[in-house]
mmCIF file of C-alpha atoms in Angstrom:
data_model
loop_
_atom_site.group_PDB
_atom_site.id
_atom_site.type_symbol
_atom_site.label_atom_id
_atom_site.label_comp_id
_atom_site.label_asym_id
_atom_site.label_seq_id
_atom_site.Cartn_x
_atom_site.Cartn_y
_atom_site.Cartn_z
ATOM 1 C CA MET O 1 4.787 150.878 129.506
ATOM 2 C CA GLY O 2 6.433 147.554 129.375
ATOM 3 C CA VAL O 3 4.723 144.333 128.818
ATOM 4 C CA PHE O 4 6.413 140.996 130.439
ATOM 5 C CA THR O 5 5.307 137.755 130.333
ATOM 6 C CA PHE O 6 6.172 134.295 132.210
ATOM 7 C CA GLU O 7 4.633 130.965 131.434
ATOM 8 C CA SER O 8 4.452 127.994 133.627
ATOM 9 C CA GLU O 9 3.600 124.345 133.988
ATOM 10 C CA TYR O 10 2.411 122.242 137.195
ATOM 11 C CA SER O 11 1.830 118.661 137.078
ATOM 12 C CA SER O 12 -0.735 117.193 139.211
ATOM 13 C CA THR O 13 -2.175 113.612 140.085
ATOM 14 C CA ILE O 14 -5.420 115.443 140.677
ATOM 15 C CA PRO O 15 -8.029 114.943 137.844
ATOM 16 C CA PRO O 16 -8.630 118.190 135.971
ATOM 17 C CA ALA O 17 -11.984 119.201 137.228
ATOM 18 C CA LYS O 18 -11.131 118.570 140.699
ATOM 19 C CA LEU O 19 -8.255 120.758 140.485
ATOM 20 C CA PHE O 20 -9.836 123.170 138.888
ATOM 21 C CA ASN O 21 -12.884 123.094 141.489
ATOM 22 C CA ALA O 22 -10.299 123.311 144.618
ATOM 23 C CA TYR O 23 -7.670 126.113 142.878
ATOM 24 C CA VAL O 24 -10.375 127.947 141.511
ATOM 25 C CA ILE O 25 -13.882 127.735 142.797
ATOM 26 C CA GLU O 26 -13.018 127.144 146.198
ATOM 27 C CA ALA O 27 -9.905 129.113 146.365
ATOM 28 C CA ASN O 28 -11.335 132.080 148.649
ATOM 29 C CA LYS O 29 -12.227 129.241 151.451
ATOM 30 C CA LEU O 30 -9.262 126.709 150.847
ATOM 31 C CA PHE O 31 -6.327 129.280 150.465
ATOM 32 C CA PRO O 32 -6.644 130.404 153.926
ATOM 33 C CA LYS O 33 -7.224 127.119 155.486
ATOM 34 C CA VAL O 34 -4.133 125.410 153.854
ATOM 35 C CA VAL O 35 -2.031 128.279 153.738
ATOM 36 C CA PRO O 36 -2.784 130.992 156.306
ATOM 37 C CA HIS O 37 0.940 131.745 156.549
ATOM 38 C CA ALA O 38 0.736 133.135 153.055
ATOM 39 C CA ILE O 39 -3.100 133.965 152.575
ATOM 40 C CA LYS O 40 -4.809 135.069 155.606
ATOM 41 C CA SER O 41 -8.123 135.737 154.128
ATOM 42 C CA VAL O 42 -9.783 136.236 150.939
ATOM 43 C CA GLU O 43 -12.891 139.031 150.986
ATOM 44 C CA PHE O 44 -15.348 139.571 148.157
ATOM 45 C CA LEU O 45 -15.281 143.219 147.573
ATOM 46 C CA GLU O 46 -18.310 142.619 144.594
ATOM 47 C CA GLY O 47 -19.728 139.768 142.895
ATOM 48 C CA ASP O 48 -19.779 136.121 143.965
ATOM 49 C CA GLY O 49 -16.535 134.735 142.103
ATOM 50 C CA GLY O 50 -17.974 134.731 138.917
ATOM 51 C CA ALA O 51 -16.508 137.317 135.892
ATOM 52 C CA GLY O 52 -16.287 140.895 136.918
ATOM 53 C CA SER O 53 -16.178 139.756 140.680
ATOM 54 C CA ILE O 54 -13.445 141.693 142.596
ATOM 55 C CA LEU O 55 -11.470 140.234 145.968
ATOM 56 C CA LYS O 56 -8.994 141.239 148.274
ATOM 57 C CA LEU O 57 -6.655 138.856 149.760
ATOM 58 C CA HIS O 58 -4.840 139.585 152.780
ATOM 59 C CA PHE O 59 -1.694 138.085 153.021
ATOM 60 C CA GLY O 60 -0.072 136.254 156.191
ATOM 61 C CA GLU O 61 3.221 136.471 157.765
ATOM 62 C CA ALA O 62 5.043 134.744 154.961
ATOM 63 C CA SER O 63 4.900 137.979 152.907
ATOM 64 C CA PRO O 64 5.758 140.496 155.612
ATOM 65 C CA GLU O 65 6.611 143.059 152.723
ATOM 66 C CA PHE O 66 3.150 142.847 151.469
ATOM 67 C CA ARG O 67 -0.369 143.273 153.028
ATOM 68 C CA TYR O 68 -3.192 142.933 150.286
ATOM 69 C CA ALA O 69 -3.639 142.383 146.774
ATOM 70 C CA THR O 70 -6.804 143.152 145.031
ATOM 71 C CA HIS O 71 -8.229 140.848 142.282
ATOM 72 C CA LYS O 72 -10.536 141.290 139.355
ATOM 73 C CA ILE O 73 -11.822 138.094 137.791
ATOM 74 C CA GLU O 74 -12.192 138.337 134.450
ATOM 75 C CA LEU O 75 -13.075 134.909 133.295
ATOM 76 C CA VAL O 76 -14.259 131.440 134.745
ATOM 77 C CA ASP O 77 -15.014 128.656 132.405
ATOM 78 C CA LYS O 78 -15.866 125.644 134.387
ATOM 79 C CA ASP O 79 -16.546 123.764 130.752
ATOM 80 C CA ASN O 80 -13.336 124.385 129.443
ATOM 81 C CA LEU O 81 -11.334 124.832 132.749
ATOM 82 C CA LEU O 82 -10.471 128.297 132.087
ATOM 83 C CA PHE O 83 -9.825 131.024 134.388
ATOM 84 C CA ASN O 84 -8.483 134.469 134.115
ATOM 85 C CA TYR O 85 -8.039 137.193 136.393
ATOM 86 C CA SER O 86 -6.212 140.486 136.938
ATOM 87 C CA VAL O 87 -4.260 141.986 139.980
ATOM 88 C CA ILE O 88 -5.258 145.444 139.812
ATOM 89 C CA GLU O 89 -4.366 147.081 143.297
ATOM 90 C CA GLY O 90 -2.211 146.143 146.169
ATOM 91 C CA ASP O 91 1.069 147.028 147.594
ATOM 92 C CA ILE O 92 2.519 143.793 145.688
ATOM 93 C CA LEU O 93 2.316 145.839 142.635
ATOM 94 C CA ARG O 94 4.597 148.457 144.384
ATOM 95 C CA ASP O 95 4.905 151.425 142.475
ATOM 96 C CA VAL O 96 6.102 149.810 139.259
ATOM 97 C CA VAL O 97 3.485 147.618 137.750
ATOM 98 C CA GLU O 98 0.211 148.730 136.823
ATOM 99 C CA LYS O 99 -1.557 145.447 136.677
ATOM 100 C CA ILE O 100 -0.462 141.623 136.414
ATOM 101 C CA ASN O 101 -2.890 139.573 134.292
ATOM 102 C CA PHE O 102 -3.166 135.603 134.748
ATOM 103 C CA GLU O 103 -4.432 133.318 132.167
ATOM 104 C CA THR O 104 -4.869 129.884 133.407
ATOM 105 C CA LYS O 105 -5.987 126.229 131.701
ATOM 106 C CA VAL O 106 -6.291 123.288 133.201
ATOM 107 C CA VAL O 107 -5.731 120.111 130.973
ATOM 108 C CA SER O 108 -5.770 116.254 131.396
ATOM 109 C CA SER O 109 -2.070 114.919 131.586
ATOM 110 C CA GLY O 110 -3.142 111.794 129.926
ATOM 111 C CA ASP O 111 -2.744 109.536 132.799
ATOM 112 C CA GLY O 112 -5.703 110.658 135.162
ATOM 113 C CA GLY O 113 -4.041 113.627 136.264
ATOM 114 C CA SER O 114 -3.588 117.279 135.087
ATOM 115 C CA ILE O 115 -1.467 119.988 134.099
ATOM 116 C CA TRP O 116 -1.956 123.613 135.479
ATOM 117 C CA LYS O 117 -1.024 126.001 132.637
ATOM 118 C CA SER O 118 -0.618 129.678 133.731
ATOM 119 C CA LYS O 119 0.669 132.657 131.656
ATOM 120 C CA ALA O 120 1.443 135.823 133.587
ATOM 121 C CA THR O 121 1.571 139.356 131.798
ATOM 122 C CA TYR O 122 2.844 142.381 133.788
ATOM 123 C CA TYR O 123 2.060 145.445 132.562
ATOM 124 C CA THR O 124 5.011 147.929 134.008
ATOM 125 C CA LYS O 125 4.773 151.598 134.354
ATOM 126 C CA GLY O 126 6.943 153.797 132.447
ATOM 127 C CA ASP O 127 10.046 152.480 131.583
ATOM 128 C CA PHE O 128 10.654 150.210 134.376
ATOM 129 C CA VAL O 129 11.817 146.828 133.218
ATOM 130 C CA LEU O 130 11.100 143.342 135.254
ATOM 131 C CA GLU O 131 14.048 141.143 135.995
ATOM 132 C CA GLU O 132 14.035 137.551 135.023
ATOM 133 C CA GLU O 133 15.276 136.630 138.625
ATOM 134 C CA LYS O 134 11.768 138.580 139.841
ATOM 135 C CA LEU O 135 9.380 136.555 137.790
ATOM 136 C CA LYS O 136 11.119 133.385 138.668
ATOM 137 C CA ALA O 137 10.772 134.166 142.458
ATOM 138 C CA ALA O 138 7.360 134.869 142.038
ATOM 139 C CA ASP O 139 6.906 131.768 140.396
ATOM 140 C CA ASN O 140 8.362 129.746 142.989
ATOM 141 C CA LYS O 141 5.796 131.112 145.456
ATOM 142 C CA ALA O 142 3.177 130.154 143.137
ATOM 143 C CA LYS O 143 4.662 126.576 142.766
ATOM 144 C CA GLU O 144 4.841 126.539 146.744
ATOM 145 C CA LEU O 145 1.126 127.616 146.936
ATOM 146 C CA PHE O 146 0.214 125.111 144.588
ATOM 147 C CA LYS O 147 1.895 121.942 146.235
ATOM 148 C CA ALA O 148 0.397 122.959 149.598
ATOM 149 C CA VAL O 149 -2.857 123.112 147.914
ATOM 150 C CA GLN O 150 -2.399 119.766 146.019
ATOM 151 C CA GLU O 151 -1.233 118.008 149.151
ATOM 152 C CA TYR O 152 -4.432 119.320 151.183
ATOM 153 C CA VAL O 153 -6.635 118.074 148.197
ATOM 154 C CA LEU O 154 -5.286 114.650 147.739
ATOM 155 C CA ALA O 155 -6.064 114.208 151.332
ATOM 156 C CA HIS O 156 -9.523 115.513 150.959
ATOM 157 C CA LEU O 157 -10.524 114.409 147.420
ATOM 158 C CA ASP O 158 -14.189 113.536 148.531
ATOM 159 C CA GLU O 159 -14.439 117.504 149.217
ATOM 160 C CA PHE O 160 -13.955 118.455 145.469
#
């Protein structure tokens, strides 16, 4: 098994607690509303969104090669704005990745905004090696999602 990590940071003008609430706590409702072409729906298979919950994301037409991904929520810490989850199943893993773990923290940027810090750890099967190019492509898709959610939240700050 191989282990590959990729870290990224995104800046936002949204205050940390509001960004965390939108992007983590309300994500199951917000993503299909804001980016239905990317995430068509989110279904709870177990739990209510807290640690131990299992969710199934159904992808939209923007990802024709992938239909779904199942996530297991490992940690939701609203006080410290920490969120960890693992992609444990789905065609997004193809047959070469066992799971992907995401560790996320939202911190203050010092100017009223925030910084979204994320670390993705890919656990591959056998001796499969993930190419840096593929990791960057996945990060670019995540950045597009982040920007779309950020635009919606900025236009509807009172909701969060």
